[in-house]
Amino acid sequence: MSITDTLKKTSFDRNDIIRLLVSTDTQEIELIRKEAEDVLLTQCGSEVFYRGLIEFSNVCTCDCLYCGIRKSNTGVKRYTLSGNEMVSAAVWCAEQGYGSVVLQSGERRDAHFVELVESVVKEIKSQTVSQVLPHGLGITLCCGEQSSEVYKRWFSAGAHRYLLRIESSAPELFSTIHPPSQRLESRIECLRSLKEIGFQVGTGVMIGLPGQSVEHLADDILFFRDLDVDMIGMGPYIVHSDTPMKSHLHYYNEKKEWVFQKSLLMIAATRLVLRDVNIAATTALQTMKHDGREQGLRFGANVIMPQLTPQEVRENYLLYEGKPCLDESAEQCRFCLQNRVQSVDRVVGFNKWGDSKHWTRRNLRTEP
Ligand code: 5AD
């Protein structure tokens, strides 16, 4: 089928999604991009929303085979920010007009950690209420798999979005990149539980994993659709040399161009299939190309996560190598990003939560 015929469809099946993802012809890719951008602009508008990113701890109890901060990597200097450090980064974020913050960390389930997150969420909420943000900053958590009791506590404290990537929805791929103790089923359970509690839920995958095909990627998009998620964060898999997957470095270097192109096509195809969800232009995209995030925005993304992690610890939060912006202050990051957004003819949605339209429509709510 010609790409023009596929793009005319109002609903896409697995073969249609594969058809989008296999495109390599520049003109075809431009047609897909343009359609994804049109859907974004009609469904969500031209605003790009910021989520100030605070990577508050790299202490992790997991041993994901791809991840630079896995527990077995003894070369990592471990840190956990204090509650005060986290709250002041969030207050700065609110003062800049970024309507939301993301608190991200390694995965831990001990009581001390659960309490730290709970108390910081409450404190951020109480300290960021203002005329422009009558309900304080929007708070997204990205702290891995937890019990539903813990998720409920964090939701009651005031967090309203949660990111938990599935990494790959294909059981055979999931099990090759995780130790046996980590199970695809329990991650899916967590995603269901988060939705039931009332969180806006985000998930996503890594693109370019060894053994991953376009069929796998098409199935990932169907997984997002069937789970009816509100937000998507996806990016290229980037090899970290202190992980068991370092042996793929050679493969990775050879496939770089392919992976970057598939990452952009995944954003566009996800936009075409899911239509009104929020999609992030992730930092990992920028690791591959200097304008990777702008490209992500052009292919249908509408969220960007400016760095707020204090500079002294940022270099210890290396999930993958070559992470950009390590030496930029939060202040520099702010101007740099605004220029990047404007360069693709979009505007920053300052002082708004920028909730997923999919979620507001699903719940017939308007933003406070
Ligand atoms: N390359 C790209 N993304 C990675 N992540 C972890 N390690 C890597 C890597 N080596 C992503 C995972 C995780 C998110 C926080 O970072 O998808 O969910």
GROMACS .gro file of C-alpha atoms and ligand atoms in nm:
model
  386
    1MET     CA    1   0.000   0.000   0.000
    2SER     CA    2   0.129   0.350  -0.074
    3ILE     CA    3   0.213   0.563   0.227
    4THR     CA    4  -0.046   0.820   0.117
    5ASP     CA    5  -0.318   0.555   0.136
    6THR     CA    6  -0.199   0.438   0.478
    7LEU     CA    7  -0.196   0.794   0.608
    8LYS     CA    8  -0.555   0.851   0.489
    9LYS     CA    9  -0.681   0.585   0.729
   10THR     CA   10  -0.866   0.682   1.042
   11SER     CA   11  -0.770   0.371   1.232
   12PHE     CA   12  -0.442   0.183   1.201
   13ASP     CA   13  -0.392  -0.192   1.235
   14ARG     CA   14  -0.064  -0.375   1.300
   15ASN     CA   15   0.028  -0.388   0.929
   16ASP     CA   16  -0.039  -0.016   0.888
   17ILE     CA   17   0.188   0.063   1.182
   18ILE     CA   18   0.459  -0.161   1.040
   19ARG     CA   19   0.416   0.015   0.705
   20LEU     CA   20   0.482   0.349   0.877
   21LEU     CA   21   0.784   0.219   1.067
   22VAL     CA   22   0.962   0.054   0.774
   23SER     CA   23   0.973   0.375   0.572
   24THR     CA   24   1.321   0.481   0.470
   25ASP     CA   25   1.249   0.707   0.174
   26THR     CA   26   1.302   1.074   0.266
   27GLN     CA   27   0.984   1.191   0.095
   28GLU     CA   28   0.775   0.920   0.260
   29ILE     CA   29   0.919   1.007   0.600
   30GLU     CA   30   0.836   1.373   0.541
   31LEU     CA   31   0.474   1.282   0.462
   32ILE     CA   32   0.450   1.078   0.784
   33ARG     CA   33   0.609   1.358   0.984
   34LYS     CA   34   0.375   1.619   0.842
   35GLU     CA   35   0.068   1.408   0.916
   36ALA     CA   36   0.186   1.344   1.274
   37GLU     CA   37   0.248   1.716   1.322
   38ASP     CA   38  -0.100   1.798   1.186
   39VAL     CA   39  -0.263   1.549   1.424
   40LEU     CA   40  -0.065   1.695   1.714
   41LEU     CA   41  -0.163   2.052   1.628
   42THR     CA   42  -0.534   1.971   1.592
   43GLN     CA   43  -0.554   1.737   1.891
   44CYS     CA   44  -0.323   1.909   2.140
   45GLY     CA   45  -0.232   2.253   2.001
   46SER     CA   46   0.111   2.400   1.939
   47GLU     CA   47   0.223   2.438   2.300
   48VAL     CA   48   0.523   2.246   2.430
   49PHE     CA   49   0.506   2.172   2.801
   50TYR     CA   50   0.804   2.164   3.032
   51ARG     CA   51   0.857   1.912   3.308
   52GLY     CA   52   1.155   2.021   3.518
   53LEU     CA   53   1.354   1.702   3.581
   54ILE     CA   54   1.501   1.633   3.925
   55GLU     CA   55   1.701   1.309   3.928
   56PHE     CA   56   1.699   1.294   4.306
   57SER     CA   57   1.872   0.962   4.372
   58ASN     CA   58   2.080   0.713   4.177
   59VAL     CA   59   2.060   0.447   4.448
   60CYS     CA   60   1.896   0.147   4.284
   61THR     CA   61   1.802  -0.204   4.393
   62CYS     CA   62   1.756  -0.324   4.034
   63ASP     CA   63   2.005  -0.472   3.796
   64CYS     CA   64   1.864  -0.391   3.452
   65LEU     CA   65   2.124  -0.508   3.204
   66TYR     CA   66   2.124  -0.186   2.998
   67CYS     CA   67   2.129   0.074   3.273
   68GLY     CA   68   2.436   0.266   3.389
   69ILE     CA   69   2.308   0.305   3.748
   70ARG     CA   70   2.226  -0.066   3.796
   71LYS     CA   71   2.304  -0.187   4.145
   72SER     CA   72   2.604  -0.399   4.037
   73ASN     CA   73   2.783  -0.104   3.882
   74THR     CA   74   3.025  -0.033   4.165
   75GLY     CA   75   3.189   0.249   3.971
   76VAL     CA   76   2.895   0.481   4.034
   77LYS     CA   77   2.915   0.736   4.312
   78ARG     CA   78   2.576   0.703   4.478
   79TYR     CA   79   2.378   1.003   4.603
   80THR     CA   80   2.036   1.096   4.732
   81LEU     CA   81   1.936   1.461   4.748
   82SER     CA   82   1.794   1.590   5.073
   83GLY     CA   83   1.426   1.685   5.093
   84ASN     CA   84   1.528   2.052   5.109
   85GLU     CA   85   1.743   2.027   4.796
   86MET     CA   86   1.454   1.871   4.607
   87VAL     CA   87   1.202   2.126   4.727
   88SER     CA   88   1.426   2.419   4.639
   89ALA     CA   89   1.484   2.284   4.286
   90ALA     CA   90   1.105   2.254   4.250
   91VAL     CA   91   1.043   2.605   4.381
   92TRP     CA   92   1.295   2.738   4.128
   93CYS     CA   93   1.108   2.544   3.861
   94ALA     CA   94   0.776   2.707   3.959
   95GLU     CA   95   0.939   3.053   3.960
   96GLN     CA   96   1.058   3.001   3.603
   97GLY     CA   97   0.701   2.930   3.495
   98TYR     CA   98   0.758   2.559   3.432
   99GLY     CA   99   0.419   2.424   3.539
  100SER     CA  100   0.534   2.074   3.631
  101VAL     CA  101   0.818   1.882   3.784
  102VAL     CA  102   0.933   1.520   3.747
  103LEU     CA  103   1.092   1.346   4.043
  104GLN     CA  104   1.297   1.058   3.904
  105SER     CA  105   1.519   0.808   4.084
  106GLY     CA  106   1.651   0.456   4.095
  107GLU     CA  107   1.410   0.196   4.231
  108ARG     CA  108   1.391   0.148   4.608
  109ARG     CA  109   1.109   0.024   4.826
  110ASP     CA  110   1.232   0.087   5.181
  111ALA     CA  111   1.021   0.289   5.424
  112HIS     CA  112   1.271   0.575   5.440
  113PHE     CA  113   1.254   0.625   5.063
  114VAL     CA  114   0.874   0.603   5.052
  115GLU     CA  115   0.850   0.866   5.325
  116LEU     CA  116   1.104   1.095   5.158
  117VAL     CA  117   0.902   1.101   4.836
  118GLU     CA  118   0.573   1.143   5.022
  119SER     CA  119   0.695   1.433   5.233
  120VAL     CA  120   0.870   1.608   4.944
  121VAL     CA  121   0.557   1.587   4.727
  122LYS     CA  122   0.352   1.745   5.008
  123GLU     CA  123   0.609   2.016   5.065
  124ILE     CA  124   0.644   2.102   4.696
  125LYS     CA  125   0.266   2.129   4.672
  126SER     CA  126   0.241   2.362   4.969
  127GLN     CA  127   0.535   2.581   4.863
  128THR     CA  128   0.441   2.631   4.497
  129VAL     CA  129   0.080   2.751   4.520
  130SER     CA  130   0.057   3.095   4.360
  131GLN     CA  131  -0.175   3.310   4.156
  132VAL     CA  132  -0.052   3.152   3.834
  133LEU     CA  133  -0.046   2.800   3.979
  134PRO     CA  134  -0.347   2.786   4.213
  135HIS     CA  135  -0.292   2.415   4.279
  136GLY     CA  136   0.086   2.432   4.289
  137LEU     CA  137   0.323   2.255   4.051
  138GLY     CA  138   0.202   1.947   3.867
  139ILE     CA  139   0.407   1.656   4.003
  140THR     CA  140   0.510   1.350   3.804
  141LEU     CA  141   0.686   1.062   3.975
  142CYS     CA  142   0.920   0.817   3.806
  143CYS     CA  143   1.034   0.588   4.087
  144GLY     CA  144   0.976   0.241   3.947
  145GLU     CA  145   0.766  -0.051   4.061
  146GLN     CA  146   0.598  -0.009   4.399
  147SER     CA  147   0.306  -0.164   4.584
  148SER     CA  148  -0.037  -0.014   4.523
  149GLU     CA  149  -0.036   0.110   4.887
  150VAL     CA  150   0.274   0.314   4.816
  151TYR     CA  151   0.131   0.448   4.491
  152LYS     CA  152  -0.183   0.549   4.685
  153ARG     CA  153   0.019   0.730   4.949
  154TRP     CA  154   0.210   0.927   4.685
  155PHE     CA  155  -0.111   1.007   4.498
  156SER     CA  156  -0.279   1.129   4.819
  157ALA     CA  157   0.028   1.343   4.890
  158GLY     CA  158  -0.039   1.530   4.563
  159ALA     CA  159   0.148   1.361   4.277
  160HIS     CA  160  -0.084   1.319   3.981
  161ARG     CA  161   0.123   1.162   3.706
  162TYR     CA  162   0.345   0.854   3.704
  163LEU     CA  163   0.595   0.732   3.447
  164LEU     CA  164   0.685   0.365   3.431
  165ARG     CA  165   0.836   0.248   3.107
  166ILE     CA  166   0.764  -0.105   2.996
  167GLU     CA  167   1.103  -0.092   2.810
  168SER     CA  168   0.973  -0.356   2.566
  169SER     CA  169   0.628  -0.514   2.561
  170ALA     CA  170   0.769  -0.829   2.396
  171PRO     CA  171   0.825  -1.096   2.667
  172GLU     CA  172   1.127  -1.241   2.485
  173LEU     CA  173   1.299  -0.902   2.465
  174PHE     CA  174   1.201  -0.791   2.815
  175SER     CA  175   1.359  -1.104   2.961
  176THR     CA  176   1.686  -1.061   2.772
  177ILE     CA  177   1.743  -0.712   2.912
  178HIS     CA  178   1.633  -0.774   3.271
  179PRO     CA  179   1.735  -1.024   3.540
  180PRO     CA  180   1.478  -1.301   3.606
  181SER     CA  181   1.360  -1.124   3.924
  182GLN     CA  182   1.208  -0.849   3.711
  183ARG     CA  183   0.892  -0.954   3.537
  184LEU     CA  184   0.696  -0.799   3.255
  185GLU     CA  185   0.371  -0.906   3.421
  186SER     CA  186   0.444  -0.721   3.743
  187ARG     CA  187   0.523  -0.405   3.551
  188ILE     CA  188   0.192  -0.431   3.366
  189GLU     CA  189   0.021  -0.487   3.704
  190CYS     CA  190   0.183  -0.167   3.833
  191LEU     CA  191   0.063   0.028   3.529
  192ARG     CA  192  -0.292  -0.099   3.583
  193SER     CA  193  -0.281  -0.017   3.952
  194LEU     CA  194  -0.155   0.337   3.883
  195LYS     CA  195  -0.443   0.396   3.644
  196GLU     CA  196  -0.696   0.261   3.888
  197ILE     CA  197  -0.567   0.490   4.163
  198GLY     CA  198  -0.622   0.789   3.934
  199PHE     CA  199  -0.275   0.881   3.812
  200GLN     CA  200  -0.220   1.001   3.459
  201VAL     CA  201  -0.002   0.717   3.346
  202GLY     CA  202   0.294   0.722   3.112
  203THR     CA  203   0.494   0.439   2.970
  204GLY     CA  204   0.738   0.383   2.687
  205VAL     CA  205   1.010   0.172   2.537
  206MET     CA  206   1.371   0.188   2.431
  207ILE     CA  207   1.430   0.179   2.058
  208GLY     CA  208   1.716  -0.012   1.898
  209LEU     CA  209   1.751  -0.290   2.153
  210PRO     CA  210   1.951  -0.586   2.022
  211GLY     CA  211   1.707  -0.826   1.856
  212GLN     CA  212   1.427  -0.569   1.834
  213SER     CA  213   1.239  -0.561   1.503
  214VAL     CA  214   0.990  -0.315   1.356
  215GLU     CA  215   0.723  -0.577   1.435
  216HIS     CA  216   0.820  -0.554   1.802
  217LEU     CA  217   0.796  -0.177   1.785
  218ALA     CA  218   0.454  -0.192   1.617
  219ASP     CA  219   0.338  -0.424   1.896
  220ASP     CA  220   0.468  -0.174   2.152
  221ILE     CA  221   0.240   0.092   2.003
  222LEU     CA  222  -0.054  -0.150   2.014
  223PHE     CA  223   0.037  -0.218   2.377
  224PHE     CA  224   0.022   0.159   2.454
  225ARG     CA  225  -0.315   0.179   2.281
  226ASP     CA  226  -0.464  -0.125   2.454
  227LEU     CA  227  -0.349  -0.008   2.794
  228ASP     CA  228  -0.502   0.331   2.710
  229VAL     CA  229  -0.212   0.530   2.855
  230ASP     CA  230  -0.198   0.910   2.872
  231MET     CA  231   0.171   0.980   2.819
  232ILE     CA  232   0.459   0.830   2.627
  233GLY     CA  233   0.834   0.866   2.678
  234MET     CA  234   1.054   0.677   2.434
  235GLY     CA  235   1.407   0.711   2.320
  236PRO     CA  236   1.696   0.532   2.159
  237TYR     CA  237   1.879   0.265   2.357
  238ILE     CA  238   2.234   0.387   2.412
  239VAL     CA  239   2.504   0.144   2.521
  240HIS     CA  240   2.672   0.209   2.856
  241SER     CA  241   3.015   0.051   2.877
  242ASP     CA  242   2.987  -0.047   3.246
  243THR     CA  243   2.692  -0.278   3.185
  244PRO     CA  244   2.662  -0.640   3.074
  245MET     CA  245   2.527  -0.513   2.741
  246LYS     CA  246   2.852  -0.335   2.655
  247SER     CA  247   2.926  -0.614   2.408
  248HIS     CA  248   2.666  -0.452   2.181
  249LEU     CA  249   2.871  -0.137   2.136
  250HIS     CA  250   2.987  -0.240   1.793
  251TYR     CA  251   2.633  -0.325   1.679
  252TYR     CA  252   2.512   0.002   1.825
  253ASN     CA  253   2.769   0.214   1.642
  254GLU     CA  254   2.675   0.051   1.315
  255LYS     CA  255   2.302   0.094   1.367
  256LYS     CA  256   2.302   0.449   1.503
  257GLU     CA  257   2.141   0.612   1.200
  258TRP     CA  258   1.874   0.340   1.181
  259VAL     CA  259   1.796   0.375   1.551
  260PHE     CA  260   1.764   0.752   1.532
  261GLN     CA  261   1.532   0.732   1.233
  262LYS     CA  262   1.321   0.459   1.397
  263SER     CA  263   1.297   0.669   1.714
  264LEU     CA  264   1.149   0.959   1.518
  265LEU     CA  265   0.916   0.728   1.326
  266MET     CA  266   0.803   0.572   1.656
  267ILE     CA  267   0.707   0.919   1.782
  268ALA     CA  268   0.515   0.992   1.461
  269ALA     CA  269   0.342   0.653   1.449
  270THR     CA  270   0.248   0.677   1.818
  271ARG     CA  271   0.102   1.023   1.755
  272LEU     CA  272  -0.099   0.890   1.459
  273VAL     CA  273  -0.237   0.593   1.652
  274LEU     CA  274  -0.286   0.743   2.000
  275ARG     CA  275  -0.361   1.097   1.877
  276ASP     CA  276  -0.417   1.307   2.191
  277VAL     CA  277  -0.162   1.170   2.440
  278ASN     CA  278   0.141   1.368   2.559
  279ILE     CA  279   0.467   1.249   2.403
  280ALA     CA  280   0.810   1.353   2.529
  281ALA     CA  281   1.103   1.452   2.311
  282THR     CA  282   1.356   1.274   2.532
  283THR     CA  283   1.709   1.375   2.618
  284ALA     CA  284   1.839   1.044   2.478
  285LEU     CA  285   1.738   1.169   2.131
  286GLN     CA  286   1.969   1.464   2.176
  287THR     CA  287   2.252   1.231   2.268
  288MET     CA  288   2.240   1.093   1.916
  289LYS     CA  289   2.201   1.423   1.728
  290HIS     CA  290   2.250   1.778   1.853
  291ASP     CA  291   1.898   1.872   1.736
  292GLY     CA  292   1.742   1.539   1.833
  293ARG     CA  293   1.482   1.689   2.066
  294GLU     CA  294   1.371   1.950   1.810
  295GLN     CA  295   1.334   1.668   1.560
  296GLY     CA  296   1.123   1.483   1.817
  297LEU     CA  297   0.895   1.788   1.844
  298ARG     CA  298   0.865   1.805   1.465
  299PHE     CA  299   0.763   1.438   1.454
  300GLY     CA  300   0.477   1.483   1.700
  301ALA     CA  301   0.618   1.521   2.053
  302ASN     CA  302   0.489   1.799   2.282
  303VAL     CA  303   0.677   1.763   2.612
  304ILE     CA  304   1.037   1.848   2.705
  305MET     CA  305   1.212   1.786   3.034
  306PRO     CA  306   1.460   2.062   3.127
  307GLN     CA  307   1.737   1.952   3.365
  308LEU     CA  308   1.699   2.070   3.724
  309THR     CA  309   1.924   1.813   3.889
  310PRO     CA  310   2.196   2.003   4.078
  311GLN     CA  311   2.511   2.014   3.865
  312GLU     CA  312   2.733   1.858   4.135
  313VAL     CA  313   2.550   1.524   4.116
  314ARG     CA  314   2.428   1.524   3.756
  315GLU     CA  315   2.731   1.337   3.626
  316ASN     CA  316   2.646   1.050   3.862
  317TYR     CA  317   2.308   0.994   3.701
  318LEU     CA  318   2.430   0.841   3.379
  319LEU     CA  319   2.176   0.584   3.262
  320TYR     CA  320   2.363   0.589   2.932
  321GLU     CA  321   2.683   0.747   2.806
  322GLY     CA  322   2.712   1.077   2.622
  323LYS     CA  323   2.425   1.239   2.811
  324PRO     CA  324   2.410   1.603   2.699
  325CYS     CA  325   2.386   1.920   2.911
  326LEU     CA  326   2.601   1.786   3.196
  327ASP     CA  327   2.783   2.114   3.235
  328GLU     CA  328   2.486   2.346   3.185
  329SER     CA  329   2.325   2.526   3.475
  330ALA     CA  330   1.946   2.503   3.505
  331GLU     CA  331   1.946   2.870   3.404
  332GLN     CA  332   2.142   2.806   3.082
  333CYS     CA  333   1.922   2.506   3.010
  334ARG     CA  334   1.615   2.727   3.031
  335PHE     CA  335   1.728   2.967   2.756
  336CYS     CA  336   1.872   2.695   2.539
  337LEU     CA  337   1.545   2.502   2.542
  338GLN     CA  338   1.326   2.799   2.473
  339ASN     CA  339   1.535   2.870   2.162
  340ARG     CA  340   1.506   2.509   2.057
  341VAL     CA  341   1.127   2.514   2.089
  342GLN     CA  342   1.098   2.841   1.897
  343SER     CA  343   1.325   2.710   1.623
  344VAL     CA  344   1.054   2.463   1.527
  345ASP     CA  345   0.776   2.726   1.536
  346ARG     CA  346   0.623   2.612   1.859
  347VAL     CA  347   0.558   2.794   2.187
  348VAL     CA  348   0.629   2.701   2.546
  349GLY     CA  349   0.315   2.654   2.761
  350PHE     CA  350   0.437   2.843   3.067
  351ASN     CA  351   0.257   2.821   3.403
  352LYS     CA  352   0.036   2.530   3.302
  353TRP     CA  353   0.032   2.169   3.405
  354GLY     CA  354  -0.008   2.074   3.041
  355ASP     CA  355  -0.201   1.759   3.122
  356SER     CA  356  -0.250   1.497   2.855
  357LYS     CA  357  -0.560   1.586   2.653
  358HIS     CA  358  -0.628   1.216   2.637
  359TRP     CA  359  -0.667   1.207   3.013
  360THR     CA  360  -0.877   1.525   3.040
  361ARG     CA  361  -1.109   1.400   2.767
  362ARG     CA  362  -1.127   1.056   2.924
  363ASN     CA  363  -1.221   1.210   3.255
  364LEU     CA  364  -1.419   1.505   3.115
  365ARG     CA  365  -1.212   1.738   3.326
  366THR     CA  366  -1.054   2.072   3.259
  367GLU     CA  367  -0.725   2.180   3.403
  368PRO     CA  368  -0.748   2.356   3.737
  3695AD     N1  369   1.984   0.385   2.699
  3695AD     C1  370   1.868   0.453   2.682
  3695AD     N2  371   1.774   0.466   2.778
  3695AD     C2  372   1.799   0.409   2.896
  3695AD     N3  373   1.726   0.403   3.009
  3695AD     C3  374   1.795   0.335   3.101
  3695AD     N4  375   1.912   0.295   3.051
  3695AD     C4  376   1.918   0.338   2.923
  3695AD     C5  377   2.013   0.326   2.818
  3695AD     N5  378   2.128   0.262   2.835
  3695AD     C6  379   1.590   0.457   3.017
  3695AD     C7  380   1.493   0.346   3.056
  3695AD     C8  381   1.432   0.396   3.185
  3695AD     C9  382   1.452   0.545   3.174
  3695AD    C10  383   1.445   0.618   3.303
  3695AD     O1  384   1.578   0.556   3.115
  3695AD     O2  385   1.394   0.336   2.954
  3695AD     O3  386   1.297   0.361   3.201
   0.00000   0.00000   0.00000
